[in-house]
Amino acid sequence: MRIESPRILAAVRDLGVEHRPGASLAGLTSLGIGGTTDLLRVREHRDLPALVRLLRAEGIEHRFLGGGTNVLIADGELPWVVLQLAAAAPDVSIEGNAVWVDAAADLGRTVTTCARQNLGGMEGLIGVPGSVGGALRMNAGAYGTEIGKFVREVEVYRAASGENETLREEQISFEYRHTSFGPGDVMLRARLELPERPYREILAGIRVCNEKRRASQPLNQKSAGCIFKNPPGGSAGRMIDGLGLKGFRVGDAMVSDRHANFFVNAGRASSADMLGLIAEVRARVRSAHGCELEEEVIVWNA
Ligand code: EPU
């Protein structure tokens, strides 16, 4: 969708929002898949309510993109504009055990920044790609650690009220790859509380997780991490692997030959290729195991 009205563009500019017309979303996602639309980059959280009011008043549909590492976006010209938060500088500030972190901050860099201040606990999250905001929304986890455990409060923009609000930990529930945040909540900033630990120990933990990840996941290929959630008590990767589907392709979308729950863009995969692969693998797992796999990746159909 293109915003062409000079009046609307001037109002967007007045809010200090950067307008990138016809941006390729493929370039903003780790899968390298996604069509084109206007991208609006929001520099100040406080301007978000006014921007959303403006878009609503003008009948312009919009969606929020975080780090782009867990999303599968439709092909072609998209019927909504995309909003993305620009990270504040500095995006992480630390006071004792309390860490204020911007939703747009890179998760891995946040883990290492905290480690340098002798704050640990999040070592397992080191290789999870994406932004802190995406990690909060999905309650990202790996190697026994989930981000939700460290959250004390989160500032969100709530579409329901049209305002920025602060939610305390007791108002949020974090479960396996699921949280109580609504579809209209946009993560802005969080306060985490991390345990004190010597930098050297944290670094050793980080190294172990990095090695495990390198050994089992296709880190140098375009992917959105695991494509399906693990079913209760089971492993999606093991089931898909057991059906001999590593390397199985639909167009350029391929089941990784390293980890069967990673689907990679092995060339110029379209969204349709990836959705076709997801449907086919799901159907085969259903007929072999009677188990309906649920996507972990967020799908944006046009
Ligand atoms: N396995 C296979 N074949 C495969 C992949 C896995 O047999 O191709 C087996 C493994 O040998 C192991 C079991 O399946 O016995 C589980 O595999 P793994 O340890 O790799 O963990 P996972 O359950 O597949 C989860 C998360 C990952 C996270 C890792 C490490 C989900 C859906 N996945 O993977 O998170 O990195 O544990 O903690 O919860 C993600 O969320 O995008 C993601 C990649």
GROMACS .gro file of C-alpha atoms and ligand atoms in nm:
model
  346
    1MET     CA    1   0.000   0.000   0.000
    2ARG     CA    2   0.132   0.341  -0.091
    3ILE     CA    3   0.059   0.662   0.097
    4GLU     CA    4   0.048   0.926  -0.173
    5SER     CA    5  -0.154   1.211  -0.024
    6PRO     CA    6   0.085   1.503   0.043
    7ARG     CA    7  -0.136   1.603   0.338
    8ILE     CA    8  -0.100   1.263   0.510
    9LEU     CA    9   0.271   1.247   0.430
   10ALA     CA   10   0.319   1.592   0.586
   11ALA     CA   11   0.130   1.482   0.899
   12VAL     CA   12   0.349   1.169   0.921
   13ARG     CA   13   0.663   1.384   0.887
   14ASP     CA   14   0.536   1.625   1.154
   15LEU     CA   15   0.524   1.331   1.395
   16GLY     CA   16   0.894   1.271   1.330
   17VAL     CA   17   0.814   0.941   1.160
   18GLU     CA   18   1.038   0.830   0.873
   19HIS     CA   19   0.851   0.725   0.555
   20ARG     CA   20   1.016   0.467   0.328
   21PRO     CA   21   0.791   0.424   0.024
   22GLY     CA   22   0.773   0.083  -0.144
   23ALA     CA   23   1.004  -0.094   0.100
   24SER     CA   24   1.081  -0.460   0.034
   25LEU     CA   25   0.984  -0.658   0.343
   26ALA     CA   26   1.192  -0.951   0.217
   27GLY     CA   27   1.493  -0.738   0.312
   28LEU     CA   28   1.359  -0.693   0.666
   29THR     CA   29   1.292  -1.058   0.745
   30SER     CA   30   1.529  -1.341   0.829
   31LEU     CA   31   1.344  -1.567   0.585
   32GLY     CA   32   1.409  -1.319   0.303
   33ILE     CA   33   1.041  -1.347   0.207
   34GLY     CA   34   0.781  -1.071   0.184
   35GLY     CA   35   0.627  -0.824  -0.060
   36THR     CA   36   0.645  -0.447  -0.079
   37THR     CA   37   0.465  -0.166   0.100
   38ASP     CA   38   0.531   0.169   0.264
   39LEU     CA   39   0.736   0.143   0.582
   40LEU     CA   40   0.690   0.393   0.864
   41ARG     CA   41   0.976   0.403   1.116
   42VAL     CA   42   0.871   0.546   1.452
   43ARG     CA   43   1.154   0.717   1.643
   44GLU     CA   44   0.970   0.815   1.964
   45HIS     CA   45   0.730   0.584   2.147
   46ARG     CA   46   0.521   0.881   2.257
   47ASP     CA   47   0.434   0.958   1.891
   48LEU     CA   48   0.284   0.616   1.826
   49PRO     CA   49  -0.071   0.684   1.955
   50ALA     CA   50  -0.101   0.992   1.732
   51LEU     CA   51   0.035   0.805   1.431
   52VAL     CA   52  -0.212   0.520   1.474
   53ARG     CA   53  -0.498   0.772   1.518
   54LEU     CA   54  -0.393   0.939   1.194
   55LEU     CA   55  -0.379   0.611   1.000
   56ARG     CA   56  -0.716   0.504   1.140
   57ALA     CA   57  -0.878   0.837   1.052
   58GLU     CA   58  -0.746   0.804   0.697
   59GLY     CA   59  -0.856   0.440   0.664
   60ILE     CA   60  -0.498   0.314   0.618
   61GLU     CA   61  -0.451  -0.043   0.742
   62HIS     CA   62  -0.126  -0.106   0.930
   63ARG     CA   63   0.078  -0.381   1.095
   64PHE     CA   64   0.373  -0.375   1.333
   65LEU     CA   65   0.697  -0.547   1.244
   66GLY     CA   66   0.962  -0.622   1.506
   67GLY     CA   67   1.297  -0.778   1.423
   68GLY     CA   68   1.140  -0.980   1.137
   69THR     CA   69   1.285  -1.312   1.253
   70ASN     CA   70   0.966  -1.503   1.329
   71VAL     CA   71   0.730  -1.389   1.058
   72LEU     CA   72   0.627  -1.521   0.716
   73ILE     CA   73   0.493  -1.232   0.505
   74ALA     CA   74   0.281  -1.261   0.189
   75ASP     CA   75   0.424  -1.187  -0.158
   76GLY     CA   76   0.348  -0.894  -0.388
   77GLU     CA   77   0.215  -0.546  -0.311
   78LEU     CA   78   0.070  -0.566   0.040
   79PRO     CA   79  -0.264  -0.410   0.143
   80TRP     CA   80  -0.131  -0.254   0.466
   81VAL     CA   81   0.155  -0.025   0.560
   82VAL     CA   82   0.412  -0.151   0.808
   83LEU     CA   83   0.519   0.028   1.125
   84GLN     CA   84   0.850  -0.043   1.289
   85LEU     CA   85   1.006   0.109   1.601
   86ALA     CA   86   1.356   0.252   1.570
   87ALA     CA   87   1.576   0.167   1.869
   88ALA     CA   88   1.651   0.444   2.116
   89ALA     CA   89   2.016   0.515   2.196
   90PRO     CA   90   2.120   0.372   2.432
   91ASP     CA   91   1.870   0.089   2.401
   92VAL     CA   92   1.975  -0.085   2.724
   93SER     CA   93   2.026   0.094   3.057
   94ILE     CA   94   2.121  -0.079   3.378
   95GLU     CA   95   2.077   0.015   3.743
   96GLY     CA   96   2.172  -0.252   3.993
   97ASN     CA   97   1.979  -0.567   3.892
   98ALA     CA   98   1.725  -0.370   3.693
   99VAL     CA   99   1.760  -0.351   3.315
  100TRP     CA  100   1.552  -0.115   3.105
  101VAL     CA  101   1.551  -0.236   2.749
  102ASP     CA  102   1.393  -0.097   2.436
  103ALA     CA  103   1.166  -0.334   2.241
  104ALA     CA  104   1.365  -0.261   1.925
  105ALA     CA  105   1.694  -0.366   2.088
  106ASP     CA  106   1.862  -0.677   1.951
  107LEU     CA  107   1.806  -0.965   2.195
  108GLY     CA  108   2.154  -1.117   2.163
  109ARG     CA  109   2.327  -0.783   2.211
  110THR     CA  110   2.109  -0.719   2.517
  111VAL     CA  111   2.227  -1.049   2.668
  112THR     CA  112   2.594  -0.957   2.615
  113THR     CA  113   2.550  -0.596   2.733
  114CYS     CA  114   2.399  -0.726   3.060
  115ALA     CA  115   2.670  -0.990   3.090
  116ARG     CA  116   2.939  -0.719   3.080
  117GLN     CA  117   2.769  -0.566   3.386
  118ASN     CA  118   2.778  -0.907   3.559
  119LEU     CA  119   2.406  -0.970   3.507
  120GLY     CA  120   2.324  -1.320   3.384
  121GLY     CA  121   2.036  -1.564   3.359
  122MET     CA  122   1.966  -1.509   2.993
  123GLU     CA  123   2.261  -1.707   2.852
  124GLY     CA  124   2.027  -1.957   2.682
  125LEU     CA  125   1.872  -1.677   2.476
  126ILE     CA  126   2.203  -1.571   2.320
  127GLY     CA  127   2.144  -1.720   1.976
  128VAL     CA  128   1.773  -1.645   1.950
  129PRO     CA  129   1.757  -1.401   1.660
  130GLY     CA  130   1.536  -1.094   1.673
  131SER     CA  131   1.438  -0.801   1.886
  132VAL     CA  132   1.352  -0.788   2.255
  133GLY     CA  133   0.994  -0.691   2.162
  134GLY     CA  134   0.943  -1.008   1.956
  135ALA     CA  135   1.100  -1.216   2.232
  136LEU     CA  136   0.861  -1.066   2.488
  137ARG     CA  137   0.552  -1.119   2.276
  138MET     CA  138   0.633  -1.485   2.205
  139ASN     CA  139   0.806  -1.555   2.536
  140ALA     CA  140   1.114  -1.665   2.342
  141GLY     CA  141   1.307  -1.949   2.498
  142ALA     CA  142   1.596  -2.185   2.445
  143TYR     CA  143   1.807  -2.423   2.653
  144GLY     CA  144   1.579  -2.404   2.954
  145THR     CA  145   1.555  -2.023   2.969
  146GLU     CA  146   1.251  -1.814   2.880
  147ILE     CA  147   1.257  -1.435   2.878
  148GLY     CA  148   0.926  -1.410   3.069
  149LYS     CA  149   1.093  -1.524   3.389
  150PHE     CA  150   1.294  -1.200   3.409
  151VAL     CA  151   1.020  -0.951   3.318
  152ARG     CA  152   0.904  -0.707   3.588
  153GLU     CA  153   0.708  -0.466   3.372
  154VAL     CA  154   0.641  -0.392   3.008
  155GLU     CA  155   0.540  -0.069   2.841
  156VAL     CA  156   0.302  -0.135   2.555
  157TYR     CA  157   0.098   0.062   2.309
  158ARG     CA  158  -0.257  -0.079   2.342
  159ALA     CA  159  -0.476  -0.048   2.036
  160ALA     CA  160  -0.777  -0.108   2.264
  161SER     CA  161  -0.721   0.219   2.455
  162GLY     CA  162  -0.514   0.396   2.190
  163GLU     CA  163  -0.257   0.482   2.460
  164ASN     CA  164   0.081   0.370   2.587
  165GLU     CA  165   0.044   0.180   2.916
  166THR     CA  166   0.268   0.004   3.166
  167LEU     CA  167   0.180  -0.354   3.262
  168ARG     CA  168   0.333  -0.508   3.573
  169GLU     CA  169   0.449  -0.870   3.583
  170GLU     CA  170   0.137  -0.988   3.766
  171GLN     CA  171  -0.076  -0.852   3.480
  172ILE     CA  172   0.106  -1.062   3.218
  173SER     CA  173   0.117  -1.439   3.182
  174PHE     CA  174   0.409  -1.605   3.005
  175GLU     CA  175   0.366  -1.961   2.882
  176TYR     CA  176   0.549  -2.179   2.628
  177ARG     CA  177   0.576  -1.954   2.320
  178HIS     CA  178   0.261  -1.774   2.428
  179THR     CA  179   0.177  -1.466   2.635
  180SER     CA  180  -0.136  -1.284   2.745
  181PHE     CA  181  -0.050  -0.980   2.529
  182GLY     CA  182  -0.333  -0.911   2.287
  183PRO     CA  183  -0.297  -0.877   1.908
  184GLY     CA  184  -0.339  -0.501   1.954
  185ASP     CA  185  -0.051  -0.468   2.203
  186VAL     CA  186   0.281  -0.337   2.074
  187MET     CA  187   0.586  -0.390   2.294
  188LEU     CA  188   0.773  -0.065   2.361
  189ARG     CA  189   1.010  -0.117   2.654
  190ALA     CA  190   1.061  -0.362   2.936
  191ARG     CA  191   1.215  -0.369   3.279
  192LEU     CA  192   1.392  -0.695   3.351
  193GLU     CA  193   1.548  -0.810   3.675
  194LEU     CA  194   1.856  -1.025   3.631
  195PRO     CA  195   2.063  -1.219   3.883
  196GLU     CA  196   2.419  -1.109   3.951
  197ARG     CA  197   2.684  -1.347   3.822
  198PRO     CA  198   3.052  -1.302   3.731
  199TYR     CA  199   3.108  -1.208   3.365
  200ARG     CA  200   3.342  -1.504   3.309
  201GLU     CA  201   3.074  -1.752   3.422
  202ILE     CA  202   2.809  -1.594   3.204
  203LEU     CA  203   3.047  -1.600   2.908
  204ALA     CA  204   3.115  -1.971   2.962
  205GLY     CA  205   2.738  -2.037   2.960
  206ILE     CA  206   2.699  -1.834   2.642
  207ARG     CA  207   2.975  -2.035   2.471
  208VAL     CA  208   2.808  -2.367   2.559
  209CYS     CA  209   2.473  -2.251   2.416
  210ASN     CA  210   2.638  -2.116   2.102
  211GLU     CA  211   2.813  -2.446   2.043
  212LYS     CA  212   2.496  -2.652   2.095
  213ARG     CA  213   2.312  -2.426   1.856
  214ARG     CA  214   2.583  -2.435   1.591
  215ALA     CA  215   2.586  -2.814   1.608
  216SER     CA  216   2.211  -2.859   1.560
  217GLN     CA  217   2.068  -2.558   1.373
  218PRO     CA  218   2.123  -2.415   1.024
  219LEU     CA  219   2.253  -2.078   1.138
  220ASN     CA  220   2.395  -1.965   0.806
  221GLN     CA  221   2.073  -2.013   0.611
  222LYS     CA  222   1.765  -1.794   0.583
  223SER     CA  223   1.503  -1.918   0.828
  224ALA     CA  224   1.255  -1.808   1.093
  225GLY     CA  225   1.389  -2.053   1.349
  226CYS     CA  226   1.152  -2.335   1.435
  227ILE     CA  227   0.846  -2.326   1.214
  228PHE     CA  228   0.615  -2.531   1.443
  229LYS     CA  229   0.569  -2.529   1.819
  230ASN     CA  230   0.657  -2.853   1.990
  231PRO     CA  231   0.340  -3.046   2.077
  232PRO     CA  232   0.300  -3.116   2.451
  233GLY     CA  233   0.558  -3.377   2.548
  234GLY     CA  234   0.680  -3.418   2.188
  235SER     CA  235   0.926  -3.278   1.940
  236ALA     CA  236   0.818  -3.142   1.602
  237GLY     CA  237   1.176  -3.167   1.470
  238ARG     CA  238   1.209  -3.533   1.565
  239MET     CA  239   0.872  -3.625   1.408
  240ILE     CA  240   0.947  -3.446   1.079
  241ASP     CA  241   1.297  -3.595   1.069
  242GLY     CA  242   1.154  -3.941   1.141
  243LEU     CA  243   0.939  -3.912   0.828
  244GLY     CA  244   1.254  -3.864   0.620
  245LEU     CA  245   1.160  -3.509   0.527
  246LYS     CA  246   1.496  -3.335   0.568
  247GLY     CA  247   1.574  -3.172   0.234
  248PHE     CA  248   1.210  -3.199   0.120
  249ARG     CA  249   1.115  -2.893  -0.091
  250VAL     CA  250   0.826  -2.698  -0.230
  251GLY     CA  251   0.984  -2.459  -0.480
  252ASP     CA  252   1.276  -2.298  -0.297
  253ALA     CA  253   1.129  -2.357   0.050
  254MET     CA  254   1.311  -2.652   0.205
  255VAL     CA  255   1.312  -2.852   0.528
  256SER     CA  256   1.662  -2.792   0.664
  257ASP     CA  257   1.892  -3.093   0.637
  258ARG     CA  258   2.038  -2.997   0.975
  259HIS     CA  259   1.723  -2.945   1.190
  260ALA     CA  260   1.389  -3.068   1.055
  261ASN     CA  261   1.180  -2.802   1.233
  262PHE     CA  262   1.372  -2.524   1.054
  263PHE     CA  263   1.235  -2.449   0.709
  264VAL     CA  264   1.484  -2.251   0.503
  265ASN     CA  265   1.468  -2.025   0.201
  266ALA     CA  266   1.714  -2.210  -0.018
  267GLY     CA  267   1.704  -1.960  -0.306
  268ARG     CA  268   1.419  -1.737  -0.407
  269ALA     CA  269   1.138  -1.895  -0.206
  270SER     CA  270   0.804  -1.718  -0.218
  271SER     CA  271   0.559  -1.701   0.066
  272ALA     CA  272   0.342  -1.943  -0.133
  273ASP     CA  273   0.632  -2.194  -0.148
  274MET     CA  274   0.680  -2.173   0.229
  275LEU     CA  275   0.307  -2.202   0.305
  276GLY     CA  276   0.289  -2.500   0.067
  277LEU     CA  277   0.576  -2.669   0.251
  278ILE     CA  278   0.416  -2.599   0.590
  279ALA     CA  279   0.083  -2.748   0.475
  280GLU     CA  280   0.245  -3.057   0.323
  281VAL     CA  281   0.464  -3.133   0.626
  282ARG     CA  282   0.171  -3.074   0.862
  283ALA     CA  283  -0.045  -3.315   0.660
  284ARG     CA  284   0.224  -3.585   0.664
  285VAL     CA  285   0.278  -3.552   1.041
  286ARG     CA  286  -0.100  -3.563   1.092
  287SER     CA  287  -0.141  -3.882   0.894
  288ALA     CA  288   0.162  -4.054   1.051
  289HIS     CA  289   0.118  -3.941   1.412
  290GLY     CA  290  -0.239  -3.809   1.437
  291CYS     CA  291  -0.084  -3.488   1.567
  292GLU     CA  292  -0.181  -3.142   1.442
  293LEU     CA  293   0.129  -2.919   1.447
  294GLU     CA  294   0.070  -2.557   1.527
  295GLU     CA  295   0.280  -2.289   1.362
  296GLU     CA  296   0.525  -2.101   1.576
  297VAL     CA  297   0.604  -1.857   1.297
  298ILE     CA  298   0.354  -1.571   1.261
  299VAL     CA  299   0.189  -1.573   0.917
  300TRP     CA  300   0.086  -1.245   0.756
  301ASN     CA  301  -0.146  -1.326   0.470
  302ALA     CA  302  -0.237  -1.037   0.241
  303EPU     N1  303   1.570  -3.390   1.657
  303EPU     C1  304   1.580  -3.482   1.559
  303EPU     N2  305   1.593  -3.437   1.430
  303EPU     C2  306   1.594  -3.305   1.399
  303EPU     C3  307   1.583  -3.211   1.502
  303EPU     C4  308   1.570  -3.256   1.632
  303EPU     O1  309   1.579  -3.601   1.582
  303EPU     O2  310   1.605  -3.272   1.281
  303EPU     C5  311   1.559  -3.436   1.796
  303EPU     C6  312   1.684  -3.401   1.876
  303EPU     O3  313   1.784  -3.498   1.861
  303EPU     C7  314   1.631  -3.392   2.016
  303EPU     C8  315   1.488  -3.344   1.997
  303EPU     O4  316   1.454  -3.371   1.863
  303EPU     O5  317   1.627  -3.518   2.075
  303EPU     C9  318   1.472  -3.196   2.028
  303EPU     O6  319   1.556  -3.120   1.942
  303EPU     P1  320   1.630  -2.986   1.987
  303EPU     O7  321   1.710  -3.010   2.111
  303EPU     O8  322   1.699  -2.930   1.868
  303EPU     O9  323   1.515  -2.891   2.035
  303EPU     P2  324   1.377  -2.851   1.968
  303EPU    O10  325   1.271  -2.896   2.063
  303EPU    O11  326   1.367  -2.898   1.829
  303EPU    C10  327   1.360  -2.622   2.089
  303EPU    C11  328   1.309  -2.488   2.046
  303EPU    C12  329   1.419  -2.410   1.977
  303EPU    C13  330   1.538  -2.397   2.070
  303EPU    C14  331   1.586  -2.537   2.108
  303EPU    C15  332   1.699  -2.534   2.210
  303EPU    C16  333   1.072  -2.503   1.990
  303EPU    C17  334   0.973  -2.520   1.881
  303EPU     N3  335   1.201  -2.507   1.952
  303EPU    O12  336   1.389  -2.692   1.970
  303EPU    O13  337   1.367  -2.280   1.951
  303EPU    O14  338   1.645  -2.328   2.005
  303EPU    O15  339   1.478  -2.609   2.170
  303EPU    O16  340   1.650  -2.503   2.336
  303EPU    O17  341   1.036  -2.486   2.107
  303EPU    C18  342   1.251  -2.142   1.796
  303EPU    O18  343   1.173  -2.117   1.886
  303EPU    O19  344   1.241  -2.089   1.683
  303EPU    C19  345   1.358  -2.237   1.819
  303EPU    C20  346   1.440  -2.276   1.724
   0.00000   0.00000   0.00000
